Short mmCIF file of C-alpha atoms in Angstrom, two decimals:
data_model
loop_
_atom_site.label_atom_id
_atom_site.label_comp_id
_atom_site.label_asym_id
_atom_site.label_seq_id
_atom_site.Cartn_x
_atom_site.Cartn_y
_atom_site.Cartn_z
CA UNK A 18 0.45 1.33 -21.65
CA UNK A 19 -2.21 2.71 -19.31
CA UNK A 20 -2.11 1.62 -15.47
CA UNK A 21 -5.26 -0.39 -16.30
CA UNK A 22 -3.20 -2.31 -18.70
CA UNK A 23 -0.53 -2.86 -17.04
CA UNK A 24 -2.26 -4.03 -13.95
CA UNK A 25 -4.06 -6.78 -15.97
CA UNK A 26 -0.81 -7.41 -17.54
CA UNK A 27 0.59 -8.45 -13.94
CA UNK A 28 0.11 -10.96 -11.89
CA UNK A 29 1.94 -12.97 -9.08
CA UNK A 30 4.70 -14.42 -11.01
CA UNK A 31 4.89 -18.45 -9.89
CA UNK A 32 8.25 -18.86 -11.85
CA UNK A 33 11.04 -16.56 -13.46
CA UNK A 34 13.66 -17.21 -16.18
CA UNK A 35 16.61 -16.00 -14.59
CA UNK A 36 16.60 -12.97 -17.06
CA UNK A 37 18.49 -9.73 -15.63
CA UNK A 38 16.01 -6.66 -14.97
CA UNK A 39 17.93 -3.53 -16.09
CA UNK A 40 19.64 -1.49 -13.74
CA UNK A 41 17.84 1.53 -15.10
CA UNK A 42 13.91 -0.25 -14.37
CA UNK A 43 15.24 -1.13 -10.86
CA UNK A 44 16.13 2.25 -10.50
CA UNK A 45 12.55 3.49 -11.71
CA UNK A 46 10.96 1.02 -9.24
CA UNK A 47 12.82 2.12 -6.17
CA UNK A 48 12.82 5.83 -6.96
CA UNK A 49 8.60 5.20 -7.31
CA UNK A 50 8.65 3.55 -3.82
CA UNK A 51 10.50 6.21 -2.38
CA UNK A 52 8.08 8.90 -3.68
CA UNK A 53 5.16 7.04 -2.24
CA UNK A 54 3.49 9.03 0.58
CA UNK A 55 3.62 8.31 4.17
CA UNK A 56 2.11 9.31 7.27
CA UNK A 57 3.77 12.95 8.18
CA UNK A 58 6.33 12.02 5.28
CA UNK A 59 7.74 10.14 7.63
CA UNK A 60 9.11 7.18 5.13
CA UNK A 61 9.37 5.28 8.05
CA UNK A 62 10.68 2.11 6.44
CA UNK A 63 13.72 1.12 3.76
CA UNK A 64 14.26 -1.21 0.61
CA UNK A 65 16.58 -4.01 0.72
CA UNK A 66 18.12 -4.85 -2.74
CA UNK A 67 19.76 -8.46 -2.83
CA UNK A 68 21.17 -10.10 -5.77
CA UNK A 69 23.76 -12.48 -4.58
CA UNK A 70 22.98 -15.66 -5.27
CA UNK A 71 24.04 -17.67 -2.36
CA UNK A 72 22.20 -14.69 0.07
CA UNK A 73 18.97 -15.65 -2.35
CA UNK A 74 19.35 -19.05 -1.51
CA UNK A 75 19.63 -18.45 2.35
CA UNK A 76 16.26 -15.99 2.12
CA UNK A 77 14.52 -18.46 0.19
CA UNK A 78 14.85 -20.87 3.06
CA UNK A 79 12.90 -18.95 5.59
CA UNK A 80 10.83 -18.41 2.98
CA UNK A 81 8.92 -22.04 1.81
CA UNK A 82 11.30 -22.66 -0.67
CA UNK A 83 9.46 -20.30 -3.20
CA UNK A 84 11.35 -20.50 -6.30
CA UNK A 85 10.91 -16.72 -7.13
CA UNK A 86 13.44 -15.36 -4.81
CA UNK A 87 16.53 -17.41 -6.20
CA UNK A 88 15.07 -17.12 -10.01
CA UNK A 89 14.48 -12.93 -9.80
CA UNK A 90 16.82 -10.77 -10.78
CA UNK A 91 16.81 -8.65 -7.41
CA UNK A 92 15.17 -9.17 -4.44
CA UNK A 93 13.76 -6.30 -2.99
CA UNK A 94 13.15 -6.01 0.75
CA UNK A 95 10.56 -3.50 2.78
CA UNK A 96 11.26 -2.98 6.17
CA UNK A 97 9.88 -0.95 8.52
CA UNK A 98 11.21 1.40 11.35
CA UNK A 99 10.83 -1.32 14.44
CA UNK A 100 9.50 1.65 16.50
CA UNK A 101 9.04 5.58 16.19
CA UNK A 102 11.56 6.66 18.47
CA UNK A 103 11.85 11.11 19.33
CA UNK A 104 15.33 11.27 17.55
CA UNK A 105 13.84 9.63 14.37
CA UNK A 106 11.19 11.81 14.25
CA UNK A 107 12.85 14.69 14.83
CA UNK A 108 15.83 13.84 12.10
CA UNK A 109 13.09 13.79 9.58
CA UNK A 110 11.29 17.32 10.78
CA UNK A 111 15.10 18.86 10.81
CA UNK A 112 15.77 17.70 6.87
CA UNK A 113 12.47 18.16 5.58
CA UNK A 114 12.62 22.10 7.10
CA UNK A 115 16.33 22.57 6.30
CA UNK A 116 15.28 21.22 2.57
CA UNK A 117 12.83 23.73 2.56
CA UNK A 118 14.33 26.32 3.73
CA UNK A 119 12.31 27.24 7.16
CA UNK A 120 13.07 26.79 10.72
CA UNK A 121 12.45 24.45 13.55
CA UNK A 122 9.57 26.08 14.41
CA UNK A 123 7.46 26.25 10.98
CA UNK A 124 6.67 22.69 12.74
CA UNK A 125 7.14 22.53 16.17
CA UNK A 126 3.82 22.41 17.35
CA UNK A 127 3.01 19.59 14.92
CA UNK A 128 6.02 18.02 15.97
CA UNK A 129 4.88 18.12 19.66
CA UNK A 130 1.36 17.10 18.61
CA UNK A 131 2.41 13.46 16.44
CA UNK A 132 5.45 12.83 19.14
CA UNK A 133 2.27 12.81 21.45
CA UNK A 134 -0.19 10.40 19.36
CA UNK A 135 3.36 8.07 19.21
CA UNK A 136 4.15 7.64 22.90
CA UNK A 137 0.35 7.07 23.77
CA UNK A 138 1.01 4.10 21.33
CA UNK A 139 2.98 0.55 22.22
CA UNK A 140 5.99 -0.08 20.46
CA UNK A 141 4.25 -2.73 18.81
CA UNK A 142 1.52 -0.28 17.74
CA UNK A 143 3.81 1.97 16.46
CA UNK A 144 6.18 -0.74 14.06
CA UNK A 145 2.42 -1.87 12.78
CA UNK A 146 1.83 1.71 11.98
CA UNK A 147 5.15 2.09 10.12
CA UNK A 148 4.60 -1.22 8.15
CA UNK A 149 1.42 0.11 6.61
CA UNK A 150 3.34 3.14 5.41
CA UNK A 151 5.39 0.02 3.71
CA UNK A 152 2.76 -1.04 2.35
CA UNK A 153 1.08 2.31 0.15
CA UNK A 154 5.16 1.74 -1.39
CA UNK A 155 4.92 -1.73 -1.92
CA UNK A 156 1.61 -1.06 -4.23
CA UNK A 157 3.49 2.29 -5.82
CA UNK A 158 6.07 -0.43 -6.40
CA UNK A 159 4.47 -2.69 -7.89
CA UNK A 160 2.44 -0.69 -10.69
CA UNK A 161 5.55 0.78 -11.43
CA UNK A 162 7.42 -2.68 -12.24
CA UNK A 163 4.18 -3.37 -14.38
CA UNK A 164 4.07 -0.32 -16.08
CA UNK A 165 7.74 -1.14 -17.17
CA UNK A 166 6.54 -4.83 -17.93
CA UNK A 167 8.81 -6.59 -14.91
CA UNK A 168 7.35 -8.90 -13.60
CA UNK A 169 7.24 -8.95 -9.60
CA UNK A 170 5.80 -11.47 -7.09
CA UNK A 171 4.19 -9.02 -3.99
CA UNK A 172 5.18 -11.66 -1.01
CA UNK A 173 4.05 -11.77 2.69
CA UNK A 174 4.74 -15.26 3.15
CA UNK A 175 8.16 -15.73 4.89
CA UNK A 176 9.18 -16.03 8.35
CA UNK A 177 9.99 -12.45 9.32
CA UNK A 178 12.02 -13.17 12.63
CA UNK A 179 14.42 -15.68 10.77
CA UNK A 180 14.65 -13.03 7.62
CA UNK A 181 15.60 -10.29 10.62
CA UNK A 182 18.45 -12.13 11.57
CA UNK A 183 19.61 -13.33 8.52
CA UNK A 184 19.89 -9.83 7.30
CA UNK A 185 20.30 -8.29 10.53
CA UNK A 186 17.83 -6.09 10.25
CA UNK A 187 17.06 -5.69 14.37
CA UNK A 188 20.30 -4.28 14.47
CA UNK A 189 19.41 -1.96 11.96
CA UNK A 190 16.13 -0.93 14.05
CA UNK A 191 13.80 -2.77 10.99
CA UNK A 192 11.47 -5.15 10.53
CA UNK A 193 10.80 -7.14 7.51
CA UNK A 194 7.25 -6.74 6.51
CA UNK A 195 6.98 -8.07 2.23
CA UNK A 196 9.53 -8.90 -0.40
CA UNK A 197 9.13 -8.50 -3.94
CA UNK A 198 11.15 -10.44 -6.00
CA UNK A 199 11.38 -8.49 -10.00
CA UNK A 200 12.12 -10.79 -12.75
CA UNK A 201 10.64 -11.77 -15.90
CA UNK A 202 8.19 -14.65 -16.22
CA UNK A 203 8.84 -18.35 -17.70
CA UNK A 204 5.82 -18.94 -19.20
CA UNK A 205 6.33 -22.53 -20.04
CA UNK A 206 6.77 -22.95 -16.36
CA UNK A 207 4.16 -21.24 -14.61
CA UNK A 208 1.58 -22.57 -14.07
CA UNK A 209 -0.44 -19.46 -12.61
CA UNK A 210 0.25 -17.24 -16.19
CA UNK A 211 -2.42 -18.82 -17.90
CA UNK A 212 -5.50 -18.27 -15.34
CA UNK A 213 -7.31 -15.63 -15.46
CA UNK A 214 -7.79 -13.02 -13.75
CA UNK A 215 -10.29 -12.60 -10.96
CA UNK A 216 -11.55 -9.85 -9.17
CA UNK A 217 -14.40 -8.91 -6.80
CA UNK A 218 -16.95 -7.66 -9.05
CA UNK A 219 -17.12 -4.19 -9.45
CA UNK A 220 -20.62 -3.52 -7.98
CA UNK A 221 -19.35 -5.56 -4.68
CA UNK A 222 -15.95 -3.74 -4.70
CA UNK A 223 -17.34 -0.36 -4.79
CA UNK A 224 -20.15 0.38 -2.36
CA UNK A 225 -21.95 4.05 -3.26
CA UNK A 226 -23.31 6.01 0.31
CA UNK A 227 -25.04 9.37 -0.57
CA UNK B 18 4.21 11.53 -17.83
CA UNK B 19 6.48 8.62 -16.58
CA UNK B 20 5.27 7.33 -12.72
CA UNK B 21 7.71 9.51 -11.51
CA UNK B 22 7.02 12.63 -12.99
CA UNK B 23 3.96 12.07 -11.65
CA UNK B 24 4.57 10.96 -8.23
CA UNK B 25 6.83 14.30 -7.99
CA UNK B 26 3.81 16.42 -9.26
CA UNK B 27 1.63 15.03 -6.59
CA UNK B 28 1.36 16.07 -3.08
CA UNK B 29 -0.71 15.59 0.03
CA UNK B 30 -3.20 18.78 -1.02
CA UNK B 31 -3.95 20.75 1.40
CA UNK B 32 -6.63 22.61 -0.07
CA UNK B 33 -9.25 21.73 -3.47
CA UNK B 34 -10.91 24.28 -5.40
CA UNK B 35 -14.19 22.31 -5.49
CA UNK B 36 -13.97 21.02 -8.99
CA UNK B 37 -15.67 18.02 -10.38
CA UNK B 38 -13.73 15.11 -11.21
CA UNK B 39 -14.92 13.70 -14.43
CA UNK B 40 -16.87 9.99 -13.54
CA UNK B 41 -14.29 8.41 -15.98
CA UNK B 42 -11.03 8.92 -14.29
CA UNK B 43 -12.89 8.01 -11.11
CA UNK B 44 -13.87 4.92 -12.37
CA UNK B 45 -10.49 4.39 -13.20
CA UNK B 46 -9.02 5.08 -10.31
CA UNK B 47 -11.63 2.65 -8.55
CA UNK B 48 -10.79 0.69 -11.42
CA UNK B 49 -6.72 0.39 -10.15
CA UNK B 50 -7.81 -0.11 -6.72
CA UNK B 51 -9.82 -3.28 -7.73
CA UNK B 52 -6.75 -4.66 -10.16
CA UNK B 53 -3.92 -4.58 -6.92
CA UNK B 54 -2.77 -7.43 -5.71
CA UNK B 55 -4.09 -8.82 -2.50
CA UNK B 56 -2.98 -12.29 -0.34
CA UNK B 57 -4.27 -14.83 -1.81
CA UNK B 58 -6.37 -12.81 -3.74
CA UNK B 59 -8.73 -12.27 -0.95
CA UNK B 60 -9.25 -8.34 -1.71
CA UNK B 61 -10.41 -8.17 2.07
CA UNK B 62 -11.92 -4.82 1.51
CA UNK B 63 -14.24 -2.09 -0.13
CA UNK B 64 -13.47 1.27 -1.86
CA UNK B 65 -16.54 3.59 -0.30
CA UNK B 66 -17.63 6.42 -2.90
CA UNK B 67 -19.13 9.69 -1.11
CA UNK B 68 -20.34 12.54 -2.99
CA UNK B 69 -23.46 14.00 -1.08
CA UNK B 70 -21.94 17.72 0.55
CA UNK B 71 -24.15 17.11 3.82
CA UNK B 72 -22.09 13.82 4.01
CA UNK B 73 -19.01 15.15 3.12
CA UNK B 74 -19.71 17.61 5.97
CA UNK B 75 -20.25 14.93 8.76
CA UNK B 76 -17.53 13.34 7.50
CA UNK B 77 -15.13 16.29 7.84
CA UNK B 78 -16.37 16.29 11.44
CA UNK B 79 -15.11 13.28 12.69
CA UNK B 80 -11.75 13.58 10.48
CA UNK B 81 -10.71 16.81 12.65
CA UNK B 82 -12.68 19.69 10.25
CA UNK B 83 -9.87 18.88 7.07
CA UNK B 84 -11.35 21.19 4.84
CA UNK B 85 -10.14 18.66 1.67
CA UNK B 86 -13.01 15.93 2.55
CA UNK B 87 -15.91 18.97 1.69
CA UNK B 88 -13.78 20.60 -0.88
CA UNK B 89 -13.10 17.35 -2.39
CA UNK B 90 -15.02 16.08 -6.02
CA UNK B 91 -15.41 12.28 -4.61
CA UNK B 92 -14.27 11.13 -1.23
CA UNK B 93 -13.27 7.42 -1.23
CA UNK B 94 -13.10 5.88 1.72
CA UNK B 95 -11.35 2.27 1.91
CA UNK B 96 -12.15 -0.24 4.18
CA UNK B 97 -11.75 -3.22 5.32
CA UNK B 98 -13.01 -6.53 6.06
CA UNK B 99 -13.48 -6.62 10.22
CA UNK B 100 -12.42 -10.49 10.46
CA UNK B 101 -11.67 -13.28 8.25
CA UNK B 102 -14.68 -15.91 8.27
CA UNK B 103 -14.62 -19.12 6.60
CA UNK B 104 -17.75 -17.83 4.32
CA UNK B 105 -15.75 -15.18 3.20
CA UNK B 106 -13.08 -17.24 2.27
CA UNK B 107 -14.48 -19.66 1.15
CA UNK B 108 -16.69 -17.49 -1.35
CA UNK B 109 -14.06 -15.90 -2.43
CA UNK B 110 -12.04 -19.47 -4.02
CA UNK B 111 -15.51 -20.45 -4.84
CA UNK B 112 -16.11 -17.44 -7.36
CA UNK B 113 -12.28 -17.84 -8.20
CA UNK B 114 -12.39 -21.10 -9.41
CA UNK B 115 -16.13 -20.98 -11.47
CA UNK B 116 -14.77 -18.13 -13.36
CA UNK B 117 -11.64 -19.85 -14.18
CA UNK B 118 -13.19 -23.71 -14.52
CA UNK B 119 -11.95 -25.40 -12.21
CA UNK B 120 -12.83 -27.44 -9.60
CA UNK B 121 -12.92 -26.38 -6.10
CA UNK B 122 -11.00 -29.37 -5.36
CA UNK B 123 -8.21 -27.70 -7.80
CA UNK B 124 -7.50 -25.20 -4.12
CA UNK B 125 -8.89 -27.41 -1.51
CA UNK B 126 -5.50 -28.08 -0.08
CA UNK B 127 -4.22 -24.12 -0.13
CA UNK B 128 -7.70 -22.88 1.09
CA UNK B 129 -7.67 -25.77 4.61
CA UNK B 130 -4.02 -24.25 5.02
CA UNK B 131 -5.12 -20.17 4.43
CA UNK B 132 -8.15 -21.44 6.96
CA UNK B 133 -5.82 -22.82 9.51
CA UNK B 134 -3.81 -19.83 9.44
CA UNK B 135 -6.61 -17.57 9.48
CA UNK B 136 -7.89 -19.52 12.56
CA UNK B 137 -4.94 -19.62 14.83
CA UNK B 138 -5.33 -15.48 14.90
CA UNK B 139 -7.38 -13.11 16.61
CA UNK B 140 -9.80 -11.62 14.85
CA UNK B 141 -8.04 -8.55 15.44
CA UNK B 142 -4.75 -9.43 14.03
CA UNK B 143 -6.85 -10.54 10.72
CA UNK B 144 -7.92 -6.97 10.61
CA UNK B 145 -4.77 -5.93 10.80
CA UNK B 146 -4.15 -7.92 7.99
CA UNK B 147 -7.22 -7.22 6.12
CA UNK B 148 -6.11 -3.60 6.57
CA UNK B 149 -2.40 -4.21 5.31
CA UNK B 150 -4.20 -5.39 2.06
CA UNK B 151 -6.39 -2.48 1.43
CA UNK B 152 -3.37 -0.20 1.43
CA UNK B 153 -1.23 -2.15 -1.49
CA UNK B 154 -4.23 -0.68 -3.00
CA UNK B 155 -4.28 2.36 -1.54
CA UNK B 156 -1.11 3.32 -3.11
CA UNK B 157 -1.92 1.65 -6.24
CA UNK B 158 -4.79 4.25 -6.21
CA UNK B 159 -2.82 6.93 -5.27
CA UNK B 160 -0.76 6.83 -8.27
CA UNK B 161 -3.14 6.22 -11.04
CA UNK B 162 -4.90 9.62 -9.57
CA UNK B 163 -1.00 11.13 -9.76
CA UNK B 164 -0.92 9.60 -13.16
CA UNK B 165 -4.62 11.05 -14.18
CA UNK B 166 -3.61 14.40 -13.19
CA UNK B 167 -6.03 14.35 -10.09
CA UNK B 168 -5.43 15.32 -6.83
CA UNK B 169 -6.07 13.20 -4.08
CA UNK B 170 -4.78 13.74 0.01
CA UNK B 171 -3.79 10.41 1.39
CA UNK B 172 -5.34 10.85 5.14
CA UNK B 173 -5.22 8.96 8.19
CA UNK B 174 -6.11 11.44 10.12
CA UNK B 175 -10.18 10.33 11.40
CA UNK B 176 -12.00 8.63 13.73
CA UNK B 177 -12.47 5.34 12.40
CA UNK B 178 -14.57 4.27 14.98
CA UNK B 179 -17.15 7.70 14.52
CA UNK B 180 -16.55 6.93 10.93
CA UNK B 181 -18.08 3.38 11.22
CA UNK B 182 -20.51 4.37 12.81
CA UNK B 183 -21.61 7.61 10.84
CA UNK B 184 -21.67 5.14 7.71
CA UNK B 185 -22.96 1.59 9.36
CA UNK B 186 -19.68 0.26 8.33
CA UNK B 187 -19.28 -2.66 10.90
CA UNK B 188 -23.17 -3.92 9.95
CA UNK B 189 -21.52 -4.43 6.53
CA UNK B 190 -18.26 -6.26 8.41
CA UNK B 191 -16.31 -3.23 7.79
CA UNK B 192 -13.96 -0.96 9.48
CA UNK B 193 -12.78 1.99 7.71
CA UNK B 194 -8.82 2.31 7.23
CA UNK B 195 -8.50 5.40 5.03
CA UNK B 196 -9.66 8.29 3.17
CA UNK B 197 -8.52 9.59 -0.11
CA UNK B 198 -10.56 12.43 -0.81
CA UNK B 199 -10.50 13.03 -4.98
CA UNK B 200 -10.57 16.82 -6.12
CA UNK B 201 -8.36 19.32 -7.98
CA UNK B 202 -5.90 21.64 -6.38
CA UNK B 203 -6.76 25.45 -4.95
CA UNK B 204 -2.99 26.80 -5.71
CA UNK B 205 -3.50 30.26 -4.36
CA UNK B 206 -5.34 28.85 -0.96
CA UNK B 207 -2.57 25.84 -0.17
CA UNK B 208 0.37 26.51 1.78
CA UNK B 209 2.01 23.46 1.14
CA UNK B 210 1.90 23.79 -2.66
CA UNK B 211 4.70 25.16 -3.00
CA UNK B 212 7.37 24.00 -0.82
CA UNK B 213 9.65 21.33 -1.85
CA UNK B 214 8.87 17.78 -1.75
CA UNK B 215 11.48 15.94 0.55
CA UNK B 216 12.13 12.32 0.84
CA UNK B 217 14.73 10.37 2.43
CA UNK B 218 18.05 10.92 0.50
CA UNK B 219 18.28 7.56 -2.18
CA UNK B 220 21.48 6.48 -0.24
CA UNK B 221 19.81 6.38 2.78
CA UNK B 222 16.46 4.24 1.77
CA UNK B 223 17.76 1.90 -0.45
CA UNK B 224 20.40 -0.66 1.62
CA UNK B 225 22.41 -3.31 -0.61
CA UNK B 226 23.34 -6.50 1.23
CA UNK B 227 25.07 -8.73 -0.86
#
């Protein structure tokens, strides 16, 4: 199936069956997220995997009750670093160079240069920084579950702070930024499965400047 | 080639050989960008197509001389909407609802609600949101190039507000969140190339809370 496909093949899931997503397409899925580029390769963010059912139950609370969370077969979790701190950084500059066999200071100047661009920057500037890196995984994510037909529900609606401490994430030094629950759809009970799809037309989604 | 496969081929290219990239896999590409799933379906943004060298050229001078935005085949540039207004909106579930037959009165309730929230932010925090969007399909982009075999250099790295104003971006509403120059790879003139591709060990980016 070609992205295309796939992509037209997806949509926001309203309500699962219940039905158990192989280990093996989770796999896929998470392995695609974590290949996803970031900013300086920095990855600054993780992915939560829940499947306990009574932990389902307690997310879906701070989360309006939608029905997808306790119906998927894992809940997946992205969370970003809550700030850029210098030790951070640095771990990631030390693996990526001892991975690749040069030393500290194939990158020290670069190093020097980005620790600079993050100090200038609030805390708060900084976690929004690292939730957009989130975000270019959450979309490699997602096209993977569709290329593998699972369905997912891409979610931003929840209350973040009460997800935090539920998980304890803060603790962790993360922030919950989406969630995307992977299942497989009931059809008989969605109501959303049906509609089709819309989209910007192309000629307003694409703007040509030559 | 499986998503991963291809998201292990890919890398941030540091350096393009100047060949064309044929119109069809850009349009597919585009094509991706337009399918990825936005809140509320409210694709808050535009995928910008550059081709013209001279432009290319002023381009690569506000986005600190990176040789891939001249070298490049296409340069897309993707950005966003500078504030949610109610005509916006409101257009949006308009065209939503005509092409699927309904009534408006069919999302009345959800669009008052999206409104309210909408509202109660600064304009700049529904940028920030706006922006959070176009990146979903930033990476959805991302891979379908990986996928297509075409190279592309995820880049943050610009002046947005030079940008802007180089393309009249904010008289269209706009503000420019990325660039994802399109192009093929110059192997003998990129350093990175070569060197392994590092990512946060699996045990370390996926946590399990159960």
């Amino acid at each position: 199936m070609s992205t295309i496909d796939a992509l037209q093949w997806r949509y926001a899931t309203k309500k699962m069956n219940g039905e158990k997503v192989s280990q093996d397409k989770v796999d896929q899925i998470i392995a695609a997220a974590r290949l996803a580029p970031t900013s300086s390769g920095l990855q600054p963010f993780k992915v939560i995997v829940v499947t306990n059912p009574e932990l389902k139950a307690k997310i879906q609370e701070v989360a309006y009750g939608q029905t997808q969370i306790t119906d998927s077969s894992h809940l997946l979790i992205f969370a970003a670093w809550d700030k850029y701190t210098e030790e951070r950084i640095r771990s990631v500059f030390a693996r990526t160079n001892a991975e690749r066999g040069l030393p500290e200071s194939a990158t020290a100047d670069y190093l020097q240069r980005l620790l600079g661009i993050f100090g200038a920057q609030t805390e708060e500037q900084n976690f929004q920084h690292a939730a957009r890196q989130a975000y270019i995984a959450f979309g490699v994510a997602i096209t993977e579950a569709a290329l593998l037909k699972v369905d997912a529900t891409p979610m931003e609606g929840f209350e973040t702070d009460k997800l935090d401490a539920l998980l304890g994430l803060r603790e962790r030094g993360l922030r919950s930024v989406t969630l995307l629950p992977l299942g497989y759809r009931d059809e008989a009970g969605d109501w959303l499965v049906n509609l089709k799809k819309v989209r910007t037309p192309l000629e307003d989604f694409v703007i040509r400047i030559d």
